[in-house]
């Protein structure tokens, strides 16, 4: 009996020892005022926002498997650490010198992660021909593996880090399809079968790989690189996901990443199938709640609802409100002088305005330039027609229209009610057809 009791006590003591919470201390020299430390546990996707007091913060956590943790501190840094629940770590960081140093049980692994100068692709690599680009990616991976081998770290971590380095080294591989034609100013570009073969080898669709910080963005970009063939992008996406993505976790993540952006940018009109597909395939409760809130916000922008208003100065300082434009249709261009795509639409906007001179429609440019002088300088050139107003970048009009990218075009009826909260661009043939139909009424 005594021996059994002693054995039981020993087991209890060992269990208690194994449940020791890891203590992770961050000491920050020259801390940012008001900045918090944000930790994202990649395997569980748990997020912790912690206050930093006098440059010091201590986090205690147990009961998790060893994993990568993304750590962000204000604008100072965003880096990956590797933590274990029964081991301690102290990270010292100076925001001025940008120097890290780790001490404690996990010092060797995290000094490697924070201090190693890993190899990465350069922007010019995307301008190389396909074979050379693939070779550059392979070289980056080989260089990073050599750095890992040189570090001489524990075998268990080294095995995991090899997979991490693969994702890190090839993380930009899916972007070649869009970067190469941009650099060479090509109207169209289709990579060869060899490129897609390599991409498919790299893009393993396995939800367990979300434990690596780069996997979510990499697998999303890899899938989108294979999806679009020149047809209806939303339908192409849904067809590809159903045909090629069996892993439920990957399907949920990528569906959320892409379709949230679709609805965020274009609203509810024409997106009933997209919304249904989202709810069928996205399983993360937080992502579902965020998407549903987005849809509720877009409900206020449905056709027939009153438009959010504006009241902005023209080049002479005269205030012009939306209410003062009632009685005619209103086609609004939300733009900025620094925006390349916005400037690309200006010649088409001028042609559109000239085609409807004297017609029952106003053309309004709402500049969201923070730098008002830049807007004034552009307007003073005298080649921009229509009603040109300066709104700035903090106007409620932009918030209420959920504008997170420009240019954005909006079409209103004679009473100031919404016809299209995300109207076609001036360069689209659909725009003149739409206006012609309206003016017949």
XYZ file of C-alpha atoms in Angstrom:
441
model
C 0.000 0.000 0.000
C 2.808 2.364 0.937
C 4.659 1.725 -2.298
C 1.459 2.309 -4.322
C 0.810 5.549 -2.461
C 4.361 6.770 -3.025
C 4.032 5.867 -6.712
C 0.741 7.803 -6.923
C 2.310 10.858 -5.280
C 5.229 10.653 -7.688
C 2.893 10.572 -10.693
C 0.976 13.570 -9.363
C 4.242 15.471 -8.870
C 5.424 14.611 -12.394
C 2.083 15.707 -13.859
C 2.322 19.004 -12.014
C 5.845 19.505 -13.290
C 4.722 18.812 -16.878
C 1.971 21.422 -16.511
C 4.464 24.189 -15.757
C 3.326 27.254 -17.672
C 5.876 28.747 -20.005
C 6.849 32.294 -19.094
C 7.616 34.626 -22.005
C 8.995 38.026 -21.117
C 9.532 40.885 -23.561
C 11.751 43.797 -22.548
C 11.538 46.685 -24.983
C 13.976 49.588 -24.876
C 12.554 52.900 -26.124
C 8.973 51.549 -26.292
C 6.280 52.977 -28.570
C 3.702 55.022 -26.714
C 0.459 53.083 -26.356
C 1.606 50.138 -28.485
C 0.476 46.643 -27.506
C 2.148 43.300 -28.032
C 0.074 40.982 -30.208
C 0.776 37.245 -30.204
C -0.869 34.882 -32.693
C -0.479 31.177 -31.960
C -0.341 29.744 -35.462
C -1.455 26.159 -34.763
C -4.521 27.175 -32.714
C -5.050 30.654 -34.224
C -5.424 32.049 -30.711
C -4.694 35.772 -30.490
C -3.481 37.620 -27.404
C -3.252 41.427 -27.164
C -1.146 42.394 -24.171
C -0.422 45.811 -22.665
C 3.234 46.805 -22.417
C 3.983 48.620 -19.149
C 7.212 50.607 -18.962
C 8.600 48.560 -21.824
C 8.023 45.181 -20.169
C 5.371 42.504 -20.632
C 5.215 38.938 -19.364
C 2.942 36.267 -20.824
C 2.306 32.887 -19.202
C 0.690 30.036 -21.078
C 0.526 26.257 -20.813
C -1.225 23.309 -22.385
C -0.244 23.948 -26.011
C 1.870 21.982 -28.444
C 5.231 23.485 -29.468
C 4.498 25.949 -32.264
C 5.379 29.087 -34.158
C 3.947 32.289 -32.717
C 3.735 35.516 -34.681
C 4.647 38.477 -32.484
C 3.825 42.050 -33.480
C 4.675 45.165 -31.506
C 3.124 48.402 -32.777
C 4.986 49.582 -35.853
C 8.339 48.376 -34.546
C 8.401 44.734 -35.526
C 6.490 41.657 -36.666
C 8.471 38.444 -36.284
C 8.090 34.718 -35.715
C 9.034 32.973 -32.482
C 8.944 29.291 -31.548
C 7.457 28.567 -28.122
C 6.918 25.498 -25.970
C 4.490 25.410 -23.059
C 6.941 24.171 -20.418
C 9.935 26.347 -21.327
C 10.755 29.991 -20.641
C 12.011 32.752 -22.902
C 13.074 36.371 -22.496
C 13.288 38.603 -25.567
C 15.139 41.915 -25.378
C 14.520 44.398 -28.187
C 15.627 47.978 -28.830
C 13.298 49.919 -31.140
C 16.115 52.308 -32.080
C 18.940 49.881 -32.841
C 16.448 47.150 -33.938
C 18.554 44.524 -32.199
C 17.037 41.366 -30.678
C 18.535 39.080 -28.060
C 16.996 36.020 -26.437
C 17.823 34.269 -23.173
C 16.247 31.329 -21.378
C 15.317 27.755 -22.285
C 14.339 28.635 -25.858
C 17.151 31.089 -26.541
C 19.037 29.159 -29.236
C 16.009 28.496 -31.426
C 14.646 32.037 -31.161
C 17.987 33.779 -31.601
C 18.189 31.799 -34.841
C 14.708 32.974 -35.899
C 15.282 36.611 -34.935
C 18.911 37.142 -35.892
C 19.421 35.045 -39.017
C 19.523 36.968 -42.279
C 17.431 34.619 -44.381
C 17.577 34.611 -48.167
C 14.592 36.067 -50.022
C 13.609 36.737 -53.614
C 14.230 40.247 -54.897
C 11.708 42.148 -56.998
C 13.981 41.870 -60.052
C 13.748 38.079 -59.833
C 10.141 38.350 -61.025
C 11.379 39.851 -64.300
C 13.427 36.751 -65.143
C 12.312 34.147 -67.643
C 10.401 31.248 -66.155
C 13.261 28.752 -65.837
C 15.530 31.348 -64.222
C 12.751 32.378 -61.825
C 12.191 28.798 -60.701
C 15.943 28.362 -60.248
C 16.086 31.547 -58.122
C 13.370 30.172 -55.833
C 15.221 26.867 -55.494
C 18.444 28.734 -54.683
C 16.737 30.741 -51.951
C 15.454 27.534 -50.335
C 18.864 25.852 -50.542
C 20.552 28.894 -48.989
C 18.089 28.934 -46.115
C 18.501 25.212 -45.481
C 22.260 25.787 -45.264
C 21.692 28.491 -42.634
C 19.542 26.095 -40.622
C 22.144 23.336 -40.802
C 24.861 25.750 -39.686
C 22.764 26.759 -36.638
C 22.977 23.223 -35.200
C 19.603 23.319 -33.429
C 17.663 20.452 -31.755
C 16.579 17.722 -34.192
C 12.852 18.054 -33.464
C 12.829 21.766 -34.216
C 15.141 21.360 -37.222
C 12.716 18.916 -38.847
C 9.798 21.323 -38.379
C 11.852 24.320 -39.494
C 12.762 22.605 -42.787
C 9.076 22.640 -43.728
C 8.733 26.209 -42.478
C 11.687 27.328 -44.589
C 10.149 25.737 -47.652
C 7.006 27.818 -47.260
C 9.010 30.913 -46.392
C 11.396 30.523 -49.338
C 8.691 29.838 -51.941
C 6.099 32.190 -50.420
C 6.141 34.578 -53.416
C 6.232 31.865 -56.089
C 2.485 32.209 -56.947
C 2.922 35.958 -57.667
C 5.062 35.398 -60.777
C 1.933 35.155 -62.931
C 1.009 38.782 -62.153
C 4.430 40.362 -61.473
C 6.154 39.221 -64.672
C 3.678 40.939 -67.066
C 3.653 44.037 -64.831
C 7.440 44.386 -65.050
C 7.516 43.788 -68.802
C 4.332 45.799 -69.476
C 2.548 42.879 -71.136
C -1.208 42.946 -71.655
C -1.445 39.203 -71.105
C 0.790 36.423 -69.841
C 0.217 32.718 -69.285
C 2.950 30.709 -67.519
C 3.912 27.337 -68.977
C 2.879 23.908 -67.740
C 6.279 23.595 -66.029
C 5.472 26.563 -63.779
C 2.102 25.123 -62.776
C 3.626 21.701 -62.163
C 6.091 23.258 -59.731
C 3.329 25.297 -58.114
C 1.153 22.220 -57.551
C 4.100 20.375 -55.993
C 4.562 23.233 -53.528
C 0.888 23.967 -52.804
C 0.053 21.001 -50.602
C -3.563 21.335 -49.456
C -3.325 20.160 -45.870
C -4.970 22.034 -43.007
C -2.311 20.911 -40.537
C 0.148 23.204 -42.359
C -1.603 26.282 -40.957
C 0.792 25.861 -38.031
C 3.358 27.584 -40.245
C 2.960 31.394 -40.357
C 3.248 31.713 -44.152
C 0.905 28.895 -45.122
C -2.419 30.769 -45.166
C -1.264 33.495 -47.553
C 0.761 31.042 -49.648
C -2.033 28.518 -50.211
C -4.524 31.320 -50.958
C -2.257 32.886 -53.595
C -1.424 29.452 -55.019
C -5.074 28.586 -55.516
C -5.982 31.980 -56.972
C -3.047 31.674 -59.382
C -4.642 28.520 -60.792
C -8.252 29.678 -60.748
C -8.709 32.548 -63.175
C -8.889 31.757 -66.876
C -10.569 34.897 -68.229
C -14.208 34.087 -67.447
C -16.494 35.046 -64.575
C -13.980 35.197 -61.715
C -16.432 34.387 -58.942
C -17.804 31.355 -60.780
C -14.314 30.181 -61.728
C -13.303 30.388 -58.072
C -16.253 28.379 -56.788
C -15.897 25.748 -59.530
C -12.180 25.297 -58.810
C -12.676 25.030 -55.058
C -15.341 22.360 -55.440
C -13.317 20.379 -57.958
C -9.831 20.580 -56.462
C -9.912 21.469 -52.753
C -10.980 18.588 -50.531
C -9.431 19.696 -47.249
C -12.207 21.426 -45.291
C -9.877 23.702 -43.344
C -8.094 24.911 -46.476
C -11.421 25.386 -48.250
C -12.791 27.408 -45.356
C -9.725 29.637 -45.089
C -9.331 30.384 -48.812
C -13.065 30.865 -49.350
C -13.134 33.432 -46.566
C -9.983 35.169 -47.824
C -11.289 35.601 -51.379
C -15.045 35.976 -51.056
C -14.867 38.406 -48.134
C -12.840 40.634 -50.451
C -15.382 40.213 -53.252
C -18.311 41.356 -51.118
C -16.244 44.034 -49.380
C -15.409 45.583 -52.742
C -18.627 45.126 -54.714
C -21.419 44.719 -52.193
C -24.486 42.461 -52.238
C -25.836 43.088 -55.739
C -25.230 40.035 -57.911
C -23.545 38.172 -55.070
C -26.360 35.967 -53.733
C -24.610 32.796 -54.926
C -21.303 34.013 -53.482
C -22.884 34.631 -50.070
C -24.528 31.205 -50.063
C -21.221 29.573 -51.029
C -19.446 31.403 -48.225
C -21.875 30.126 -45.610
C -21.703 26.605 -46.998
C -17.915 26.361 -46.781
C -16.556 28.742 -44.129
C -16.483 27.118 -40.703
C -14.614 29.626 -38.509
C -17.153 31.363 -36.260
C -15.223 34.639 -36.093
C -14.913 34.836 -39.882
C -18.634 34.099 -40.298
C -19.556 36.836 -37.823
C -17.265 39.337 -39.552
C -18.733 38.460 -42.972
C -22.319 38.743 -41.727
C -21.557 42.172 -40.247
C -20.111 43.233 -43.598
C -23.284 42.115 -45.368
C -25.401 44.087 -42.886
C -23.378 47.202 -43.651
C -23.883 46.707 -47.393
C -27.651 46.335 -46.873
C -27.836 50.102 -46.401
C -26.264 50.541 -49.864
C -28.777 48.474 -51.824
C -30.393 50.023 -54.891
C -33.266 52.318 -53.948
C -31.857 53.376 -50.586
C -30.956 57.043 -49.977
C -27.309 57.736 -50.655
C -24.980 58.914 -47.909
C -24.433 62.620 -48.428
C -21.397 64.827 -48.916
C -20.697 68.545 -48.641
C -17.275 69.439 -50.057
C -15.456 72.488 -51.452
C -14.631 73.020 -55.111
C -11.397 74.666 -56.296
C -12.801 78.111 -55.415
C -13.880 77.095 -51.920
C -17.587 76.934 -52.761
C -19.328 74.146 -50.834
C -21.278 71.680 -52.958
C -23.610 69.155 -51.353
C -25.292 66.100 -52.798
C -28.654 67.661 -51.949
C -27.863 70.592 -54.267
C -27.520 68.157 -57.189
C -30.975 66.598 -56.890
C -33.025 66.707 -60.071
C -30.384 64.998 -62.233
C -28.617 61.651 -62.220
C -25.218 61.755 -60.506
C -22.169 59.687 -61.518
C -19.471 59.946 -58.833
C -15.775 59.189 -59.185
C -13.954 58.699 -55.850
C -10.287 59.117 -56.712
C -6.901 60.583 -55.700
C -3.983 62.162 -57.547
C -1.550 59.483 -56.288
C -3.684 56.584 -57.535
C -2.432 55.102 -60.833
C -5.676 53.273 -61.747
C -7.595 56.482 -60.942
C -5.443 58.495 -63.344
C -5.903 55.761 -65.944
C -9.673 56.296 -65.867
C -9.517 60.102 -66.257
C -9.341 60.170 -70.105
C -12.368 57.853 -70.259
C -14.171 60.041 -67.742
C -13.522 63.099 -69.926
C -14.949 61.319 -72.991
C -17.981 60.268 -70.993
C -18.590 63.823 -69.795
C -18.232 65.181 -73.331
C -20.699 62.599 -74.663
C -23.389 63.773 -72.229
C -22.924 67.547 -72.248
C -26.292 69.176 -71.621
C -27.898 65.886 -70.616
C -29.722 65.158 -67.400
C -26.665 63.939 -65.486
C -23.897 65.406 -63.326
C -20.376 64.009 -63.265
C -18.729 64.543 -59.882
C -15.117 63.898 -58.908
C -14.614 63.414 -55.163
C -10.919 63.550 -54.316
C -9.814 61.692 -51.195
C -6.331 63.225 -51.352
C -4.952 63.940 -47.897
C -2.698 66.500 -49.572
C -5.149 69.152 -50.718
C -2.436 71.093 -52.536
C -1.729 68.101 -54.785
C -5.417 68.034 -55.722
C -5.500 71.804 -56.339
C -2.424 71.597 -58.565
C -4.046 68.834 -60.637
C -7.380 70.658 -60.992
C -5.663 73.912 -61.955
C -4.357 72.256 -65.114
C -7.871 72.844 -66.408
C -8.365 69.613 -68.355
C -10.717 67.927 -65.879
C -14.372 68.584 -66.537
C -17.431 67.995 -64.409
C -17.814 69.044 -60.772
C -14.475 68.586 -58.999
C -14.570 68.542 -55.185
C -12.041 67.869 -52.435
C -13.343 65.424 -49.822
C -10.145 64.376 -48.040
C -9.438 60.891 -46.729
C -11.443 60.993 -43.496
C -14.866 61.893 -44.817
C -17.887 59.948 -43.552
C -18.988 59.459 -47.169
C -16.132 56.997 -47.755
C -16.835 55.132 -44.524
C -20.544 54.794 -45.230
C -19.868 53.538 -48.768
C -17.344 51.027 -47.360
C -14.657 52.291 -49.718
C -11.389 50.473 -49.062
C -9.926 50.819 -52.541
C -10.043 53.400 -55.321
C -11.150 54.350 -57.875
C -14.742 53.714 -56.897
C -17.695 54.802 -59.011
C -21.227 55.389 -57.754
C -24.427 56.080 -59.695
C -27.420 57.863 -58.142
C -30.903 58.703 -59.395
C -32.517 62.133 -59.609
C -33.663 61.929 -55.974
C -30.248 61.053 -54.610
C -31.080 57.369 -54.209
C -28.627 54.618 -55.027
C -28.744 52.945 -58.419
C -25.341 51.277 -58.116
C -23.068 51.630 -55.084
C -20.276 50.014 -57.116
C -20.916 51.247 -60.647
C -18.867 50.236 -63.719
C -15.836 52.348 -64.571
C -15.848 54.983 -67.336
C -13.616 52.676 -69.411
C -16.298 49.960 -69.368
C -18.768 49.900 -72.312
C -21.442 49.043 -69.744
C -21.292 52.557 -68.299
C -22.590 54.419 -71.351
C -25.225 51.717 -71.942
C -26.436 52.125 -68.378
C -26.574 55.919 -68.605
C -28.373 55.778 -71.974
C -31.060 53.538 -70.489
C -31.532 55.873 -67.534
C -31.832 58.988 -69.687
C -34.651 57.376 -71.675
C -36.824 57.324 -68.563
